[in-house]
Backbone as ProteinMPNN parsed JSONL, in Angstrom:
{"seq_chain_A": "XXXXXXXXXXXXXXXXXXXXXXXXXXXXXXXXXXXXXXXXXXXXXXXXXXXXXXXXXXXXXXXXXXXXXXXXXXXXXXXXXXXXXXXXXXXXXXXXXXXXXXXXXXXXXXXXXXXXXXXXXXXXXXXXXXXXXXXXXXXXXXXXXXXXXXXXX", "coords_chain_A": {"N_chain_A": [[-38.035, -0.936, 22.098], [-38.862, -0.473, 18.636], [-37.328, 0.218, 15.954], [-36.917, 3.756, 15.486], [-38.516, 6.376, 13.305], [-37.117, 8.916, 10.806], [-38.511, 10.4, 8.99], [-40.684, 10.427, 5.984], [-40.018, 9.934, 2.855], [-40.781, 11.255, -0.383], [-39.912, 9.3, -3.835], [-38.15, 10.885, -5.72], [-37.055, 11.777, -9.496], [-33.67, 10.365, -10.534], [-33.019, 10.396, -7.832], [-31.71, 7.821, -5.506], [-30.819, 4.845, -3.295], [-28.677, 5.782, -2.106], [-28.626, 8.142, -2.692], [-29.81, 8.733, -0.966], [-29.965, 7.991, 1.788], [-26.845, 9.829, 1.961], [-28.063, 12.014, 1.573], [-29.556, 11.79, 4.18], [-27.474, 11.618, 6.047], [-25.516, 12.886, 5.913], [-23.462, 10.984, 4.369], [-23.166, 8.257, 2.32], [-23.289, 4.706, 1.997], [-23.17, 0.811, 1.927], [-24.249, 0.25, 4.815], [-25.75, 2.256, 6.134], [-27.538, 2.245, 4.015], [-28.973, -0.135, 4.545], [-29.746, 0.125, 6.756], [-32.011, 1.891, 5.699], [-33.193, 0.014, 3.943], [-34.397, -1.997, 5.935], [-36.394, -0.709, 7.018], [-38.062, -0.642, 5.154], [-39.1, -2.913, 3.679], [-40.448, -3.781, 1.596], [-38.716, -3.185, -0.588], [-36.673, -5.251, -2.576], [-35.106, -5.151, -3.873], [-32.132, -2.816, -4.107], [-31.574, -1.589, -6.2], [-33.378, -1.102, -7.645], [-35.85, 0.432, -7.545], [-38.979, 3.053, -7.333], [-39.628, 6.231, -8.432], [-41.565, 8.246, -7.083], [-42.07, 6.497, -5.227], [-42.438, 5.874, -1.726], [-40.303, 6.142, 0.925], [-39.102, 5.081, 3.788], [-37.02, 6.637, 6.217], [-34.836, 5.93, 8.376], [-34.255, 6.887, 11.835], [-31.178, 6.734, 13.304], [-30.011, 5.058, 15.622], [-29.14, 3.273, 18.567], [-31.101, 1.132, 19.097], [-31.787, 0.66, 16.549], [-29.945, -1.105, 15.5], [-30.772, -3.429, 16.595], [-31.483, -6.881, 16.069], [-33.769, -9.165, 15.842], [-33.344, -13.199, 15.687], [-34.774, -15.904, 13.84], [-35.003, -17.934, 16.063], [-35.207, -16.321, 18.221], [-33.186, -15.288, 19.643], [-31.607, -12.44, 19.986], [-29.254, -10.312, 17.863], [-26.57, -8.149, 17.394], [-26.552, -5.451, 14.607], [-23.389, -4.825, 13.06], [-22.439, -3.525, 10.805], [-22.53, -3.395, 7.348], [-21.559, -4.438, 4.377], [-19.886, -4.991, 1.259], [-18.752, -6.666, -0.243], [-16.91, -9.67, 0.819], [-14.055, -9.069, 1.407], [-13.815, -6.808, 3.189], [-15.631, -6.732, 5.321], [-14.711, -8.871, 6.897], [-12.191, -7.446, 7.267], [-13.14, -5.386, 9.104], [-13.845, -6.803, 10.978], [-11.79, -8.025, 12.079], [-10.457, -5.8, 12.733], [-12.128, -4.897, 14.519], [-12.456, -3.354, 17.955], [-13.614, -4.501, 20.627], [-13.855, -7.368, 22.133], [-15.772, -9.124, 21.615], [-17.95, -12.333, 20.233], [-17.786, -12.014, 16.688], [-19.942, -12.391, 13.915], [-20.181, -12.861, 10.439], [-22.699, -12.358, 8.01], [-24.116, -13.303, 5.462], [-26.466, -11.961, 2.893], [-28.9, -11.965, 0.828], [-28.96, -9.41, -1.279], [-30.276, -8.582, -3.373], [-31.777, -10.241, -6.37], [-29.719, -10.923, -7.465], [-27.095, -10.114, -5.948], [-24.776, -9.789, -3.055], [-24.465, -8.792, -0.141], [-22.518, -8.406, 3.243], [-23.602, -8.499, 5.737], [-22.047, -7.719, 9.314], [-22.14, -8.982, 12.39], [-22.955, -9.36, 16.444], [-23.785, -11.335, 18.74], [-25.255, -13.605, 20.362], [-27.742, -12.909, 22.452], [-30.323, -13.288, 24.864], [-32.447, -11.151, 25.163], [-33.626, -8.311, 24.529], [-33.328, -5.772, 25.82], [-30.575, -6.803, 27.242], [-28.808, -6.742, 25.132], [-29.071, -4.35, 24.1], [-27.816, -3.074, 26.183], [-25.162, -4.3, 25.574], [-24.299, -2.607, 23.776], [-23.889, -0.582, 24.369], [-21.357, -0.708, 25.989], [-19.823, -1.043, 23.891], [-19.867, 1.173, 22.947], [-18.567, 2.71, 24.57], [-16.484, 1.154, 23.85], [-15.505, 2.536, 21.399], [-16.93, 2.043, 19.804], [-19.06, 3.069, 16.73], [-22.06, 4.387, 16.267], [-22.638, 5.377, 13.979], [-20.982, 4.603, 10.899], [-17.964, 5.566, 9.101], [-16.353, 6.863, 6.85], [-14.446, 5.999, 5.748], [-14.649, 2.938, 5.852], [-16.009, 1.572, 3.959], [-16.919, 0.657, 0.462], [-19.129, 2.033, -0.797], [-20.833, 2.004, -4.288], [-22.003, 4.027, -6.023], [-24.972, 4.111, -7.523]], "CA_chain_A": [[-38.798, -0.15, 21.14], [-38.988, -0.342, 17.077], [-36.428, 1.14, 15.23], [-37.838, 5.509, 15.063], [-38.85, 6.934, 11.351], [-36.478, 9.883, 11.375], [-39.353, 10.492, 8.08], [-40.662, 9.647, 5.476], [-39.669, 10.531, 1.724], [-41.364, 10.218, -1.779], [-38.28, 9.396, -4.416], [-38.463, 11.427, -7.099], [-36.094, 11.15, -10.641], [-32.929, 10.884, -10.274], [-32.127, 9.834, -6.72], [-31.507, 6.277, -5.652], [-30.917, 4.478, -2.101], [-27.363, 5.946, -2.114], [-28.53, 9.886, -2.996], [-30.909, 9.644, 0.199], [-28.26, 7.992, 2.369], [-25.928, 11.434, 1.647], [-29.19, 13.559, 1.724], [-30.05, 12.121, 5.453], [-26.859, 11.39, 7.153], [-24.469, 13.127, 5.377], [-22.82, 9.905, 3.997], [-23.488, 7.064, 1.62], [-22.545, 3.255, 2.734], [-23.689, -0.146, 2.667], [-24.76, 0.045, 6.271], [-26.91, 3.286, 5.845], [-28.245, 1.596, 2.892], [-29.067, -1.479, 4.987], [-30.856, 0.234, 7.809], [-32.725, 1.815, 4.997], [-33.861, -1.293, 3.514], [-34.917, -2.629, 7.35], [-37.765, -0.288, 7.626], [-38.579, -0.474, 4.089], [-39.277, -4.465, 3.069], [-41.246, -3.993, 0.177], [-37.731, -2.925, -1.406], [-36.447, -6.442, -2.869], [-33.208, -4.538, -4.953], [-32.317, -1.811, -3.503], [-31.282, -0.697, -7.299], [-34.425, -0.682, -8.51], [-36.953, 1.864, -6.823], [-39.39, 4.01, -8.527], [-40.192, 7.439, -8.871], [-43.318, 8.27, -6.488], [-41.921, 5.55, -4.272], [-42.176, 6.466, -0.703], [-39.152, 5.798, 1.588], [-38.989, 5.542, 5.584], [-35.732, 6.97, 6.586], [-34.943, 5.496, 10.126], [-33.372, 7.379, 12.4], [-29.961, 5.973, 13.416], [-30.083, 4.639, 17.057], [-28.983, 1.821, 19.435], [-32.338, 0.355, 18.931], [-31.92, -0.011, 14.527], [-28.995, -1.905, 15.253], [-31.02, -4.962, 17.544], [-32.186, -7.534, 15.292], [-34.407, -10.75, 16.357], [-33.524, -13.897, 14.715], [-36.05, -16.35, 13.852], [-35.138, -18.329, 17.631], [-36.379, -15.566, 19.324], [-32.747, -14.229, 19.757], [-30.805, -10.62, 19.394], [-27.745, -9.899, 17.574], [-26.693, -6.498, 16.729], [-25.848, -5.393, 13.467], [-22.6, -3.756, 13.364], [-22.021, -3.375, 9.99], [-22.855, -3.474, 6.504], [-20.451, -4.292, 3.369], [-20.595, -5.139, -0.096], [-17.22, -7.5, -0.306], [-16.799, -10.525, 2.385], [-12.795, -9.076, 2.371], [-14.23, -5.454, 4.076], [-16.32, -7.367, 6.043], [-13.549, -9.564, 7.302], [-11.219, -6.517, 7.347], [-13.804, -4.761, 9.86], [-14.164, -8.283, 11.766], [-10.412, -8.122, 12.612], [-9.968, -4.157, 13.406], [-12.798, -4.241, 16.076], [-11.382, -3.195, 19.127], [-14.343, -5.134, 21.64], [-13.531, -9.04, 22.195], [-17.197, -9.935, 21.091], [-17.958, -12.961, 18.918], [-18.316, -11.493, 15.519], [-20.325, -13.462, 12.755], [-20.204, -12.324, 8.803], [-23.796, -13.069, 7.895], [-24.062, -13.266, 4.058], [-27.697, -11.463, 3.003], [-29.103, -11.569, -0.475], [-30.136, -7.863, -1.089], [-31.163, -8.663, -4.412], [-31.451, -11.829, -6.613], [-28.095, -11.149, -8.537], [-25.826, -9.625, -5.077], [-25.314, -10.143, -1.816], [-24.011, -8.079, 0.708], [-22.517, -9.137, 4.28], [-24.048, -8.128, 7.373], [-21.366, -8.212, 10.424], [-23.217, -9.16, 13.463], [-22.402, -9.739, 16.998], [-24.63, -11.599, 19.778], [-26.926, -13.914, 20.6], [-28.744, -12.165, 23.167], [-31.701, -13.672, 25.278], [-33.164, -10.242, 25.242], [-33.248, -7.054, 23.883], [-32.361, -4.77, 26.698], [-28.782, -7.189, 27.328], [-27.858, -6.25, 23.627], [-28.818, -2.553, 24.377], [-26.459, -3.159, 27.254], [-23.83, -4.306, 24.824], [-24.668, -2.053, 22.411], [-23.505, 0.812, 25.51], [-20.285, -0.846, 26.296], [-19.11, -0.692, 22.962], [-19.683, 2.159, 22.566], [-17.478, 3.03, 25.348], [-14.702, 1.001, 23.677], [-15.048, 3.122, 20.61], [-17.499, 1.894, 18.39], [-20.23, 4.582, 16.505], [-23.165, 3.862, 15.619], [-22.475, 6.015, 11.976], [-20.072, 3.942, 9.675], [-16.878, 6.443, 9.444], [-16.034, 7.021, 5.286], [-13.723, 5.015, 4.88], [-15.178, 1.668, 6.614], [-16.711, 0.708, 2.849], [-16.68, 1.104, -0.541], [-20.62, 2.002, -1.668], [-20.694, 2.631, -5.451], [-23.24, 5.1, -6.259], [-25.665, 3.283, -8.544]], "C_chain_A": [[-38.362, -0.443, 19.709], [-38.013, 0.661, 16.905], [-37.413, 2.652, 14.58], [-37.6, 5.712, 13.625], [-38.422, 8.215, 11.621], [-37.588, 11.076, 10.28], [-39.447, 9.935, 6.855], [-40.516, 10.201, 3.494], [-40.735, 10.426, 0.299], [-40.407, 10.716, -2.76], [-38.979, 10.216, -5.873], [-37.185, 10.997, -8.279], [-34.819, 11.345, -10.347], [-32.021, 10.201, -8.767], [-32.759, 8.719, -6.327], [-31.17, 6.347, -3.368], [-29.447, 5.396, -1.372], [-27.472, 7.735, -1.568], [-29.095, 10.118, -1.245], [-29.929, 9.425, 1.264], [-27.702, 9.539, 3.044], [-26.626, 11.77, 2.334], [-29.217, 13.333, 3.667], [-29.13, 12.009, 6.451], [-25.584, 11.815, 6.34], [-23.282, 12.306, 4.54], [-23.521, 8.351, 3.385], [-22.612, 5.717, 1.828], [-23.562, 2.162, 2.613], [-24.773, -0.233, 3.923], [-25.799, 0.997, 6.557], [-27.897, 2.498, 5.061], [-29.153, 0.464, 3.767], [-30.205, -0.901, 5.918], [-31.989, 0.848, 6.963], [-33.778, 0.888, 4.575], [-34.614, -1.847, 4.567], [-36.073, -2.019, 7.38], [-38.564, -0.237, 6.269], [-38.574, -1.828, 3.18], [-39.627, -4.549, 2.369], [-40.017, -3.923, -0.966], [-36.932, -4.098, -1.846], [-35.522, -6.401, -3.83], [-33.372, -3.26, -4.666], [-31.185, -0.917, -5.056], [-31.956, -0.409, -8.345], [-35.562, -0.303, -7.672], [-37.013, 2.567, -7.378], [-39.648, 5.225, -7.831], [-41.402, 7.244, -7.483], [-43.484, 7.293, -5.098], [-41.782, 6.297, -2.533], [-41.438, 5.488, 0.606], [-39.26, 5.867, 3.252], [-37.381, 5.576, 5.747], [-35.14, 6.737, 8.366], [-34.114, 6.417, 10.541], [-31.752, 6.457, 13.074], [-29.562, 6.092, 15.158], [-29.672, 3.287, 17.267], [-29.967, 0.851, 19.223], [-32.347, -0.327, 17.481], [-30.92, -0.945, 14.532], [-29.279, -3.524, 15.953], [-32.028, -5.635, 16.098], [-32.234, -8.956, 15.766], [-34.19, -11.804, 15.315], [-34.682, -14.808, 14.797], [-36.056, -17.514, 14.95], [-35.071, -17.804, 18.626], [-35.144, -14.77, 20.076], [-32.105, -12.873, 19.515], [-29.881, -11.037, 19.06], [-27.503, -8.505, 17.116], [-25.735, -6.863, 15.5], [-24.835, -4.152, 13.693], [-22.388, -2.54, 11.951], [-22.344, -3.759, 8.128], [-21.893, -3.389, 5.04], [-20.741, -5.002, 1.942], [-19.913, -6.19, -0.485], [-17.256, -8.376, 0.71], [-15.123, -9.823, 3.021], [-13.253, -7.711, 3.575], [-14.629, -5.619, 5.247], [-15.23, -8.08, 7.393], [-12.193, -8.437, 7.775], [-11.947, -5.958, 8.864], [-13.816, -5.333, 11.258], [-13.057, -8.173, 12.725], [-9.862, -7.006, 13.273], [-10.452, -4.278, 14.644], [-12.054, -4.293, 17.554], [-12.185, -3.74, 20.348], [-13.826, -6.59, 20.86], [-14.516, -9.753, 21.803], [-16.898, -11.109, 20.404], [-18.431, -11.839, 17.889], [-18.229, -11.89, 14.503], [-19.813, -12.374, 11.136], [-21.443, -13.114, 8.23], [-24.358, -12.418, 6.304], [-25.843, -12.813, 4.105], [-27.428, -11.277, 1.493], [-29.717, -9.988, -0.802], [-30.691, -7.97, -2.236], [-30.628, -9.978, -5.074], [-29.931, -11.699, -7.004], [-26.621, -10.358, -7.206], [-26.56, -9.758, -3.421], [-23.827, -9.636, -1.301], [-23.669, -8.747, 1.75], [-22.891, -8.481, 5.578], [-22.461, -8.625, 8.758], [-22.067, -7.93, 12.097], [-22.354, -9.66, 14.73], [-23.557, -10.317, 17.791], [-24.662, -12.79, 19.461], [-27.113, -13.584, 21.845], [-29.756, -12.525, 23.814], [-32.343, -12.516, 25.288], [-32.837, -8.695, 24.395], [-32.932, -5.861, 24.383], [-31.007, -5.396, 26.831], [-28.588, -6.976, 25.74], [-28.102, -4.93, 23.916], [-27.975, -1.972, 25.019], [-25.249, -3.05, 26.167], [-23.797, -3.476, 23.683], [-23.396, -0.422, 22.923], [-22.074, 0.762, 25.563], [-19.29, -0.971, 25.408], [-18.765, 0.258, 22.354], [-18.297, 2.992, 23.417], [-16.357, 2.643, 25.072], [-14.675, 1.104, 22.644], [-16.049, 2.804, 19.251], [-18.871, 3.17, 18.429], [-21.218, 4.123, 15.9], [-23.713, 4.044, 14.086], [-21.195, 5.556, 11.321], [-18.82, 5.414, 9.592], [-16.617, 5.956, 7.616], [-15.719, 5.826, 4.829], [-14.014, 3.353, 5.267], [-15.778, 0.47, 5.063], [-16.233, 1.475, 1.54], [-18.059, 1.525, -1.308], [-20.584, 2.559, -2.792], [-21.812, 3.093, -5.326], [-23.592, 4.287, -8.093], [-26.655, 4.416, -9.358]], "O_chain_A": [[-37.163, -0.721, 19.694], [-37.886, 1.706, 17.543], [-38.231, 2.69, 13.661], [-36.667, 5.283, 12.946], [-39.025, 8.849, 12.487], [-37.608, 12.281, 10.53], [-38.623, 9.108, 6.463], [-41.313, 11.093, 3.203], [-41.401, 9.405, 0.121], [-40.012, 11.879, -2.837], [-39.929, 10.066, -6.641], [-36.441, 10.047, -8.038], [-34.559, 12.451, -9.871], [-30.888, 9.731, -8.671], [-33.937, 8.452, -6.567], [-31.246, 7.253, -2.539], [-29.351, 5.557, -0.156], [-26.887, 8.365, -0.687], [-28.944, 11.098, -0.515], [-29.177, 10.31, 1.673], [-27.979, 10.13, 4.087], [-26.392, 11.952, 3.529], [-28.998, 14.276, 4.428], [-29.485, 12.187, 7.616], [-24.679, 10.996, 6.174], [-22.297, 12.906, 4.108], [-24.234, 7.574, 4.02], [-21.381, 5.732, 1.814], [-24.694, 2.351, 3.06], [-25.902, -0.722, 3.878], [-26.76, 0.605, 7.22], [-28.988, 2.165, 5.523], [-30.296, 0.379, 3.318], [-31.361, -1.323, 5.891], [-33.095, 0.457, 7.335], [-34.982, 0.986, 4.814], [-35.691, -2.286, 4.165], [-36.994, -2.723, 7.791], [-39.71, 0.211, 6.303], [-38.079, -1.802, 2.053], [-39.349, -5.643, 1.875], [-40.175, -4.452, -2.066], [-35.934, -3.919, -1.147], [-35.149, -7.349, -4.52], [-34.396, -2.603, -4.85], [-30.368, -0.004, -4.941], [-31.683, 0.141, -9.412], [-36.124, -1.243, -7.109], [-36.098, 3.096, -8.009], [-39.884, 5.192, -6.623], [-41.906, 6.186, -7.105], [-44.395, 7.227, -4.273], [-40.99, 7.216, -2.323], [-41.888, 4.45, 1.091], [-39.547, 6.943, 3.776], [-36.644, 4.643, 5.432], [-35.187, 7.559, 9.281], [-33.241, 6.839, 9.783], [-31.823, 5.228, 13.061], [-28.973, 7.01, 15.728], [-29.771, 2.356, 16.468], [-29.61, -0.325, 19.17], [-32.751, -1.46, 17.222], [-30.909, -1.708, 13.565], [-28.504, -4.481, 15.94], [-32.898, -5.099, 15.412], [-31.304, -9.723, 16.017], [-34.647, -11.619, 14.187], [-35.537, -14.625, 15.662], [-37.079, -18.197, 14.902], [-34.927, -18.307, 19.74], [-35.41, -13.88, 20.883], [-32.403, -12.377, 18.428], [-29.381, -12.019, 19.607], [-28.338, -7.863, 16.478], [-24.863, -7.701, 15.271], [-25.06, -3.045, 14.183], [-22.251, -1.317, 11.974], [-22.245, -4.981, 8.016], [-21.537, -2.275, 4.656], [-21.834, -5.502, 1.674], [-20.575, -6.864, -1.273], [-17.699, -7.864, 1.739], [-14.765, -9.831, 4.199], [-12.935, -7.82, 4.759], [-14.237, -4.944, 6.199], [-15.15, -7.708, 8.564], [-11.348, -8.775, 8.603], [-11.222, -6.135, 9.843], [-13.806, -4.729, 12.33], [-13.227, -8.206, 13.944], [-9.014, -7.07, 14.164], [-9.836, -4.005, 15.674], [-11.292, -5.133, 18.033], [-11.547, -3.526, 21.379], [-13.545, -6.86, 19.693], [-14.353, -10.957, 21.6], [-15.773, -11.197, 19.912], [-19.252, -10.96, 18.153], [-17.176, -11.983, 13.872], [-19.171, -11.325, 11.106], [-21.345, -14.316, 7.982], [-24.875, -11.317, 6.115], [-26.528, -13.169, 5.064], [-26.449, -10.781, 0.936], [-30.854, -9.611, -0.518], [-31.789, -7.415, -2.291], [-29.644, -10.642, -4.748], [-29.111, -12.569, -6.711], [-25.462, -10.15, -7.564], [-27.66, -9.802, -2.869], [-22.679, -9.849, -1.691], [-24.217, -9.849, 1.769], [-22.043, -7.959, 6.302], [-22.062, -9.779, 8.913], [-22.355, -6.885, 12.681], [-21.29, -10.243, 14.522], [-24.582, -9.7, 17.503], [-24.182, -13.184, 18.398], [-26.336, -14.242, 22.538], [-30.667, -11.918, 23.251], [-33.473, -12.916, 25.568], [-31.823, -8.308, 23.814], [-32.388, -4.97, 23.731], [-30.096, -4.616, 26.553], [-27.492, -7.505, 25.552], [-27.067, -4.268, 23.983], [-27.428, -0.887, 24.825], [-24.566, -2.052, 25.937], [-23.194, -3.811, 22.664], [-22.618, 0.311, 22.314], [-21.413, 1.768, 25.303], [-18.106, -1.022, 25.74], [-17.854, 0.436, 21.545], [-17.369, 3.646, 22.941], [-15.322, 3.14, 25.514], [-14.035, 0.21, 22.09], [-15.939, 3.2, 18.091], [-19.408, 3.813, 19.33], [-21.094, 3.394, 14.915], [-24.526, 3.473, 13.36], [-20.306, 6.407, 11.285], [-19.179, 6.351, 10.305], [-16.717, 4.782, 7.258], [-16.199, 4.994, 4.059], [-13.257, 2.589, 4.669], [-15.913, -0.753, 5.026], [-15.504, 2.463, 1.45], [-18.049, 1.322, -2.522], [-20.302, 3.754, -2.71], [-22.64, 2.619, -4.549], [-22.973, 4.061, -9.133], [-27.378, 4.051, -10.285]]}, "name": "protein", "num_of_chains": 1, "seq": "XXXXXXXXXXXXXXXXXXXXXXXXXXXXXXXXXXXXXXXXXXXXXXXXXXXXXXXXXXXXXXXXXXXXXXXXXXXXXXXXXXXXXXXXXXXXXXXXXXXXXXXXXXXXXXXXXXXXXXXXXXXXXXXXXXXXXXXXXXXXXXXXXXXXXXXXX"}
């Protein structure tokens, strides 16, 4: 299934990708930010969004984290960072044996964020699988505070 629309917002003055973040999951991050941006493509800097703009706020599931590459397979996204060392810091903590890439992503022309990804996947139920068994060896599907550094823009 498609990553669920937990709803959908219109931004008024004032708050940014960061404020809604907070507003919908109690916490601002990279990786919030990121699944943000996923259901919302028209967004091409996620530090410039207007007023009147209307936002899809995904809900935060096993499913937002499967992403198809363009040879048709899965990798999940674990993680979302702003720094390659965080990224790399995150890479090295995880407590599953997975491969785990650091997949550089322009979020806007002038920065670029790193995606930490694990798979390739022939399908998208065996990553839902692995999505399960990690969970069992401790990973959350909500970023934990201190995991990043997101400046509030």
């Amino acid at each position: 299934p498609e990553p669920r629309i937990k709803m959908i917002v219109e931004l008024k003055e004032g708050v940014n990708l960061s404020t809604l973040a907070s507003e919908h999951y109690r916490l601002a991050n990279e990786t919030l930010v990121d699944h943000i941006l996923k259901l919302n493509p028209e967004i091409t800097n996620p530090n410039l969004i207007l007023v009147g703009q209307k936002i899809r706020i995904p809900d935060i599931t096993d499913s937002l984290l499967i992403i198809q590459d363009p040879d048709g397979l899965y990798k999940i996204h674990l993680r979302t960072f702003a720094d390659p060392k965080s990224a790399a810091s995150y890479r090295a903590a995880a407590p599953w044996t997975y491969k785990i890439d650091i997949v550089p992503w322009n979020v806007s022309e002038q920065e670029t964020w790193y995606r930490v990804m694990t798979g390739s996947y022939k399908s998208r139920i065996e990553a839902l699988r692995t999505v399960a068994e990690m969970k069992q060896k401790g990973f959350s599907l909500m970023p934990s505070p201190g995991e990043t550094s997101w400046k509030k823009r």
